[in-house]
C-alpha cells in the first residue's frame, strides 16, 4: 500500500511521471499471515476506511465508501492490465490505449472530458503503470448518473468509436509525452535503470511509455484486440467513494454496467521479483548541472509484510530530513545537496531506490564510498528503537492525513481500488498499516538484510554530452508471435445479464447541482492583537495552521535577489534549542509537518499537527516563527543546495523561460521583475550574509503583518488559549514596514522574441506572455473565463489545436496566476522540435482570431462558467483547500463569503462581458521565449517573425549572447 511520508509527498507525482506505482517478502511473508493473532487482535487503526462491496454477474467488482462531508462522489475504475501485459513488439501499448479511452465511445463520439467539464468534475485523469490502468474523477453527487454512463459506455461500447485517425492522433500525443520526459535533465535515467534491473523478457524490463518504433507499429487491429482482451468488466474494479451509500450504488452500477458482457478470462503473470545477486553499474553523460547517483534493488512485491517493512527502511535510510543519509552526506560530510529513498511497489516485484545529488566539485566515488558505508552500517547494526518509533509515527500521521480525501492520487478510492485489484481484499490497507505499526526492530533488520545485502544496480548520471535516446524495443523471442493474447471464453458460472440502460438518448443530462457550502469563518484576536481565522473541520483528527505574512518575493526589493525565499526556507533549519537535525526529529516524533516559504506576494509558516499532539507541535511552530537559529553551518549548507537548485532551474527547458520572462515583462526595478521561482541568482545567493537573514526576519516577520489561519478539528475556544500560550507575547520594537509599491507597466509597442539554445533538444519549449490586470481588479474573473475558453482547460482552443488536432504537443495551455499587481498571462507549449515554427504560427493565429475574428462563443463561455460554478461544492473537500481559500480571501481583501459571491458573479456574467475582457489580450505586444536547439530552429523562427520583430539570443541567465 502507498504510505506517504514528507519526502515521498514531495515526490508525489513521481509515480505518474515514471508510469509506476509509489509505495510498498517473499511469498511466504504474505500480508495476512505475518502477524501473530494476539497482536492482530490488539491492533486498531488510528482511522479507518469503512466500505461495502458487491460483484455483478458479469464479474465487475464494486467497492462503496460513504463520506458525506462534501456533495461529491469519487468514481475510480481500475483495469487489471498494464505494460507488464504487453506482448513483444507492442511496448507502450497499455499507455497508448489509456489515451484512446479519452476519445469518446460509440454513444458519445467526442472528447471524454466534455460532459465532465460541464458538471464541474475535479481531479479527472487517467494513468498507466506496469500493472494497471485507471480512470478517475470526482463529480457532484447529482452528476453521478452521467459519470457512470460515460464510464460504462467506454467499457462496453468502445470498439465502434475508434478509427485510424484517432489512433494516429493519440500516437502522436504519446510520442510527444515521451519526448517531453526525455528532453528534461536526467530524462533518460529511468529507462536505463529499468533495462538494467530485469532480465530480457521480464514483464518489467521495458518502460511503460514504450519505444517510438513500437508506438509507430501499433495498428487498429491491435487496439481492438487489446480492448476485447483486457477491458471487460470481469477484469475491472469500480470504487465509488463519497456522498453515496450501498443501496444507491448497487442500483446505479447494475443499471449502467450490468448488461456489459464479460471479456475473456485472463491470467496474471506469476510473481517474479527477479532478485539480483550481483552488483552492476553504468555511467550516463547528460546535459545536467551536477552528477546524480541512482541505486536500486529489486525487492518484495506488493501486498507482503516485507514490502511494508521496507517502507520503514526507506524512511530511516533517506526518507526524512534527518535520515541517516541526510545526516552523513548532507549535514556531516557535506558531499551532497539532496538525498531521497523510496519504494516503488509492483505486483510482480518492487524496487527500492536511493537518489543522491552530488555536490558540485565533489568526487562521485567519495560519495559512493559513504553511501556504501551507511548501507553496510544499516545491515550490520540495524535500526534503533528510536528510529523505528519515529518512522512509525510518520506513517501513522501520513495515513491519517491521506484518508481525508475521497478521490485523487492516494485518496480513499485509490487505496480501496489498489488493494482489491492486487490482493482481492479491499481492506488490505489495514494489514499493511498493522505491519508498519507493529513491526519490531528485529523484523525491520532481517527484512533489510534479506533484500539489500546484494544485487544493487548503480547508475551515475554525470555532466556531459547526452547520447541519442536508445530505442526501447522488446525483440521477439524465437517462436513468439507479435501479439499473443488470451482467447475469449465465457466467465464461469455466468447467468443471464440484466437489461441495460437505454443509450439512444445520449449522455444523461444533469439538471440539478449541489449547493455550495463554505465553512463559517470564526475570528478572534490574540493578546498581542494578531487576528486568528478558524474554519472547523472534524473529519480527521488534524489541525492545519498557516501564519500568513504580507509581502513575498517582492520584499527582495532593495535586498539581494532571493533573500525572501532563502530566509523563509531557513526558518525550519533549526529553531530554539534544536539544531536542524534535532528539529526534524522532533517534528517527526510528533507526527507534525512544519515548513515555511514564500511566493510572489506573500509568505507563510505552516503547521499540520495531529490533534492529540497540538500543544507541543505549536511550541515547535512558535520556535520556527520567533526563534530560528540561522546557524552559520546550516546557512552554508542550504546556500550550496540552493545554488545547485538554481543551476537545475537553468538546465530545465521548462523552467528556463520562467526565469527569463518576468524581468523582460515587468522591466528593471519592478518588484515582479525576478525569476518566478523566487530563487534569485547564483551570485546573489552567494553574497547573502547571516545578517541579511536576521534583518529580514526582524523586519518582515512582524506581528502587524501577520494573520493566523487555522482549519481542523478544534474550536476557537480551544485554539486561542493555545496560541496565546505560544505566540501571544510576540511583539516587535520596530514599526511594521511598508510593502513595495507595484507600479503599472505599459505593454510594449510590438512583439519581442528571445531564444535560448539547448543543443541536442528533441523538443522546443514555447512561452509567450504579456501583462494583464491584477487579481484584485473587479473584471479579473471575466478575463479568467476568457482565458478558460482560450487555454485554461483540456478542451480549450490551444490544447485542442496543438495536442488533439495536430499531435505536436503533449499539452498547450494559458494561465494568469494570481497577483496583487499586474498578472503575467502566459501561453506555454512544449512541442516536437520539427514543428516549432508551425506551432508558433498556430498559437499566433489562435490568439489573433480570439482577439478579433473568432471571439469566444456563447457555448464556450457557458461551458467555462458551468465548470467554474459546479466545481465549487466539491472544491473544499480537504482542509488544505479551505486553508488556501482563506489565504486568498485575506490577501485580496475579499469578504468571508467570497466563494458564494464568486459563484453569483460567474452565474451573472454575460458573453459581452467576457468578450470585452478579451480586449486585454494584445497579440502584437507579446513577448516570446523559446528554448530549443537553435542550430535547427533559429533561422526559421527569425523568418517567421520577420525583420521588424527583434529577436535576441540569451543564455540561461537572461544575458545576451553575442
Coordinates of C-alpha atoms in Angstrom, one line a residue, residues 354-670:
X354 CA 18.1 5.8 -3.4
X355 CA 18.9 9.1 -5.2
X356 CA 21.9 11.3 -4.3
X357 CA 22.5 14.7 -5.9
X358 CA 26.3 15.1 -5.6
X359 CA 27.6 18.5 -4.7
X360 CA 29.3 20.3 -7.5
X361 CA 33.1 19.7 -7.4
X362 CA 32.8 16.5 -5.2
X363 CA 34.2 13.3 -6.5
X364 CA 31.3 10.8 -7.1
X365 CA 33.5 7.9 -5.9
X366 CA 33.8 9.6 -2.5
X367 CA 30.0 9.9 -2.2
X368 CA 29.6 6.3 -3.3
X369 CA 32.0 5.2 -0.6
X370 CA 30.0 6.9 2.1
X371 CA 26.8 5.5 0.7
X372 CA 28.3 2.0 0.8
X373 CA 29.4 2.6 4.4
X374 CA 26.0 3.8 5.5
X375 CA 24.3 0.8 3.9
X376 CA 26.7 -1.6 5.5
X377 CA 26.1 0.0 8.9
X378 CA 22.3 -0.3 8.4
X379 CA 22.7 -4.0 7.5
X380 CA 25.2 -4.8 10.3
X381 CA 23.7 -2.7 13.2
X382 CA 20.1 -2.4 12.1
X383 CA 17.9 0.4 13.1
X384 CA 17.3 1.7 16.7
X385 CA 14.1 1.6 18.6
X386 CA 14.1 5.4 18.5
X387 CA 14.4 5.5 14.7
X388 CA 11.6 2.8 14.4
X389 CA 9.2 4.7 16.7
X390 CA 9.8 7.9 14.7
X391 CA 9.3 6.2 11.4
X392 CA 6.1 4.6 12.6
X393 CA 4.7 7.9 13.7
X394 CA 5.5 9.5 10.3
X395 CA 3.5 6.7 8.6
X396 CA 0.6 6.8 11.0
X397 CA 0.3 10.6 10.6
X398 CA 0.6 10.3 6.8
X399 CA -2.2 7.7 6.8
X400 CA -4.5 9.9 8.9
X401 CA -3.9 12.9 6.5
X402 CA -4.3 10.8 3.4
X403 CA -7.7 9.4 4.2
X404 CA -9.2 12.9 4.3
X405 CA -9.8 12.9 0.5
X406 CA -12.3 10.6 -1.2
X407 CA -10.6 10.6 -4.5
X408 CA -7.5 11.6 -6.5
X409 CA -4.0 10.2 -6.2
X410 CA -3.7 8.4 -2.9
X411 CA -7.2 9.2 -1.8
X412 CA -9.6 6.7 -0.2
X413 CA -10.9 5.4 -3.6
X414 CA -7.3 4.8 -4.7
X415 CA -6.5 2.9 -1.6
X416 CA -9.5 0.6 -1.9
X417 CA -9.1 0.0 -5.6
X418 CA -5.4 -0.7 -5.3
X419 CA -6.0 -3.2 -2.5
X420 CA -8.8 -5.1 -4.3
X421 CA -7.0 -5.2 -7.6
X422 CA -3.8 -6.6 -6.3
X423 CA -4.8 -8.7 -3.3
X424 CA -8.5 -9.4 -3.8
X425 CA -9.1 -7.7 -0.4
X426 CA -10.2 -4.0 -0.5
X427 CA -9.2 -3.8 3.2
X428 CA -5.6 -4.8 2.7
X429 CA -4.6 -1.3 3.9
X430 CA -5.4 -2.5 7.4
X431 CA -3.0 -5.3 7.3
X432 CA -0.4 -3.1 5.7
X433 CA -0.7 -0.4 8.4
X434 CA -0.6 -3.2 11.0
X435 CA 2.6 -4.5 9.6
X436 CA 4.1 -1.0 9.7
X437 CA 2.9 -0.1 13.2
X438 CA 3.7 -3.4 14.9
X439 CA 7.0 -4.3 13.2
X440 CA 9.9 -4.8 15.6
X441 CA 13.4 -3.6 15.0
X442 CA 14.4 -7.2 14.6
X443 CA 11.7 -7.6 11.8
X444 CA 13.0 -4.5 10.0
X445 CA 16.6 -5.5 10.3
X446 CA 16.1 -9.0 9.0
X447 CA 14.0 -7.6 6.1
X448 CA 16.7 -5.2 5.2
X449 CA 19.4 -7.9 5.2
X450 CA 17.2 -10.2 3.1
X451 CA 16.7 -7.7 0.3
X452 CA 19.5 -5.1 0.4
X453 CA 22.6 -7.2 1.1
X454 CA 23.2 -7.9 -2.6
X455 CA 22.1 -7.2 -6.2
X456 CA 22.1 -3.5 -6.4
X457 CA 22.4 -1.6 -9.7
X458 CA 24.1 1.8 -9.7
X459 CA 23.6 4.4 -12.4
X460 CA 25.7 7.6 -12.4
X461 CA 24.4 10.5 -14.5
X462 CA 27.2 13.0 -14.9
X463 CA 27.6 16.2 -16.9
X464 CA 28.5 15.6 -20.5
X465 CA 27.1 15.3 -24.0
X466 CA 23.8 13.4 -23.9
X467 CA 23.7 10.4 -26.2
X468 CA 20.8 9.9 -28.5
X469 CA 17.9 8.2 -26.8
X470 CA 18.3 4.4 -27.3
X471 CA 15.4 2.5 -28.9
X472 CA 13.4 0.7 -26.3
X473 CA 12.2 -2.3 -28.3
X474 CA 11.4 -5.7 -26.9
X475 CA 12.6 -8.1 -29.6
X476 CA 10.7 -11.2 -30.3
X477 CA 11.9 -14.4 -28.8
X478 CA 12.2 -17.5 -31.0
X479 CA 8.7 -18.8 -31.9
X480 CA 6.9 -15.9 -30.2
X481 CA 4.2 -14.0 -32.2
X482 CA 3.9 -10.3 -32.2
X483 CA 0.5 -10.4 -30.5
X484 CA -0.2 -13.2 -28.0
X485 CA -3.4 -12.5 -26.2
X486 CA -5.9 -14.7 -24.5
X487 CA -8.7 -16.3 -26.5
X488 CA -12.2 -15.1 -25.5
X489 CA -14.1 -17.6 -23.3
X490 CA -17.2 -17.1 -21.1
X491 CA -16.8 -16.2 -17.5
X492 CA -17.5 -19.3 -15.4
X493 CA -21.0 -19.7 -14.0
X494 CA -22.4 -16.6 -15.8
X495 CA -26.1 -16.2 -15.7
X496 CA -28.3 -14.1 -17.9
X497 CA -27.3 -10.4 -17.8
X498 CA -29.9 -7.8 -16.9
X499 CA -31.3 -5.4 -19.5
X500 CA -29.1 -2.4 -19.7
X501 CA -29.9 1.3 -19.8
X502 CA -31.3 2.8 -23.0
X503 CA -28.4 4.7 -24.5
X504 CA -30.2 6.0 -27.5
X505 CA -30.9 9.3 -25.7
X506 CA -27.3 10.0 -25.2
X507 CA -25.5 11.1 -22.1
X508 CA -27.8 11.8 -19.1
X509 CA -28.2 15.5 -18.6
X510 CA -27.6 16.8 -15.1
X511 CA -30.1 19.5 -14.3
X512 CA -29.6 20.0 -10.6
X513 CA -26.4 20.6 -8.7
X514 CA -25.4 20.6 -5.1
X515 CA -25.5 23.9 -3.2
X516 CA -22.2 25.4 -2.4
X517 CA -21.4 25.3 1.3
X518 CA -18.3 27.0 2.6
X519 CA -17.4 26.7 6.3
X520 CA -18.2 29.7 8.5
X521 CA -15.1 31.7 9.4
X522 CA -14.7 32.4 13.1
X523 CA -12.4 35.2 14.2
X524 CA -10.6 36.2 17.4
X525 CA -7.5 38.2 18.4
X526 CA -4.5 37.1 20.4
X527 CA -3.2 39.1 23.3
X528 CA -0.8 40.9 21.0
X529 CA -3.5 41.8 18.5
X530 CA -2.8 39.1 15.9
X531 CA -6.1 38.1 14.1
X532 CA -6.9 34.4 14.1
X533 CA -9.3 33.0 11.5
X534 CA -10.7 29.5 12.0
X535 CA -12.7 27.1 9.9
X536 CA -13.7 24.0 11.8
X537 CA -13.4 20.6 10.1
X538 CA -13.7 17.5 12.2
X539 CA -13.3 14.8 9.6
X540 CA -9.9 13.7 10.7
X541 CA -8.0 14.5 13.9
X542 CA -5.7 17.0 12.3
X543 CA -5.3 20.8 12.7
X544 CA -3.6 22.8 10.0
X545 CA -2.3 26.4 10.6
X546 CA -0.6 28.9 8.5
X547 CA 0.9 32.2 9.6
X548 CA 0.0 34.4 6.6
X549 CA 2.5 37.2 6.1
X550 CA 2.1 40.1 3.7
X551 CA 4.9 40.5 1.2
X552 CA 6.7 37.7 -0.5
X553 CA 9.4 37.7 -3.2
X554 CA 8.6 41.4 -3.7
X555 CA 10.4 42.0 -0.5
X556 CA 13.6 41.4 -2.3
X557 CA 13.2 45.0 -3.5
X558 CA 16.2 46.8 -2.1
X559 CA 17.8 43.5 -0.9
X560 CA 19.8 40.8 -2.6
X561 CA 17.7 38.8 -5.0
X562 CA 16.4 35.6 -3.4
X563 CA 16.5 37.0 0.2
X564 CA 12.9 36.4 1.0
X565 CA 12.7 32.9 -0.3
X566 CA 16.0 31.9 1.2
X567 CA 15.3 33.4 4.6
X568 CA 11.9 31.7 4.8
X569 CA 13.4 28.4 3.9
X570 CA 15.8 28.7 6.7
X571 CA 13.2 29.0 9.4
X572 CA 12.8 25.2 9.9
X573 CA 16.5 24.5 9.6
X574 CA 16.8 24.6 13.4
X575 CA 14.9 26.8 15.9
X576 CA 15.0 27.4 19.6
X577 CA 17.2 24.8 21.3
X578 CA 17.0 22.4 18.4
X579 CA 19.6 22.3 15.6
X580 CA 18.4 21.3 12.1
X581 CA 18.6 17.6 12.6
X582 CA 17.0 17.7 16.0
X583 CA 14.3 19.9 14.7
X584 CA 13.4 17.3 12.0
X585 CA 13.5 14.5 14.6
X586 CA 11.1 16.5 16.9
X587 CA 8.6 17.2 14.1
X588 CA 8.5 13.6 13.0
X589 CA 8.2 12.3 16.6
X590 CA 5.1 14.4 16.9
X591 CA 3.7 13.4 13.6
X592 CA 3.8 17.1 12.6
X593 CA 4.7 18.8 9.4
X594 CA 6.4 22.2 9.8
X595 CA 7.5 24.3 6.9
X596 CA 8.0 27.9 5.7
X597 CA 8.2 29.5 2.3
X598 CA 7.2 32.4 0.1
X599 CA 5.5 33.3 -3.1
X600 CA 5.2 36.4 -5.2
X601 CA 3.1 38.5 -2.8
X602 CA 3.1 36.6 0.5
X603 CA 5.0 34.3 2.8
X604 CA 3.9 31.7 5.4
X605 CA 4.9 29.4 8.2
X606 CA 2.9 26.2 8.0
X607 CA 1.9 23.5 10.6
X608 CA -0.1 20.3 10.2
X609 CA -0.4 18.7 13.6
X610 CA -2.2 15.7 15.0
X611 CA -4.9 17.0 17.3
X612 CA -3.6 14.9 20.2
X613 CA -0.1 16.5 19.8
X614 CA -1.2 20.0 19.0
X615 CA 0.2 21.8 22.1
X616 CA 3.9 20.5 21.6
X617 CA 3.5 20.9 17.9
X618 CA 2.5 24.6 18.4
X619 CA 5.6 25.0 20.6
X620 CA 7.8 23.8 17.7
X621 CA 5.9 26.1 15.3
X622 CA 6.3 29.1 17.5
X623 CA 10.1 28.5 17.7
X624 CA 10.1 28.3 13.9
X625 CA 8.5 31.8 13.7
X626 CA 10.2 33.5 16.6
X627 CA 13.5 31.8 17.3
X628 CA 15.1 30.4 14.1
X629 CA 18.8 29.7 14.7
X630 CA 20.3 30.7 11.4
X631 CA 23.4 28.7 12.3
X632 CA 26.3 29.6 10.1
X633 CA 27.0 25.9 9.1
X634 CA 23.3 25.4 8.1
X635 CA 23.2 28.7 6.1
X636 CA 26.2 27.5 4.2
X637 CA 24.8 24.0 3.6
X638 CA 21.4 25.4 2.4
X639 CA 23.2 28.0 0.3
X640 CA 25.1 25.4 -1.6
X641 CA 21.9 23.3 -2.2
X642 CA 20.0 26.5 -3.1
X643 CA 22.6 27.4 -5.7
X644 CA 22.5 23.8 -7.0
X645 CA 18.8 24.3 -7.4
X646 CA 19.2 27.4 -9.4
X647 CA 21.6 25.5 -11.7
X648 CA 18.9 22.8 -12.0
X649 CA 16.4 25.5 -13.0
X650 CA 18.8 26.8 -15.6
X651 CA 19.2 23.3 -17.1
X652 CA 15.5 22.5 -17.5
X653 CA 13.8 23.7 -20.7
X654 CA 10.5 24.3 -18.9
X655 CA 12.0 26.4 -16.1
X656 CA 14.4 28.5 -18.1
X657 CA 11.7 30.7 -19.6
X658 CA 10.2 31.1 -16.1
X659 CA 13.4 32.8 -15.1
X660 CA 13.8 34.9 -18.2
X661 CA 10.2 36.1 -18.9
X662 CA 9.4 38.1 -15.8
X663 CA 12.3 40.6 -15.9
X664 CA 11.5 41.4 -19.6
X665 CA 7.8 41.6 -19.0
X666 CA 8.0 44.0 -16.0
X667 CA 11.2 45.8 -16.6
X668 CA 14.2 46.6 -14.4
X669 CA 13.4 47.8 -10.9
X670 CA 9.9 46.4 -10.7

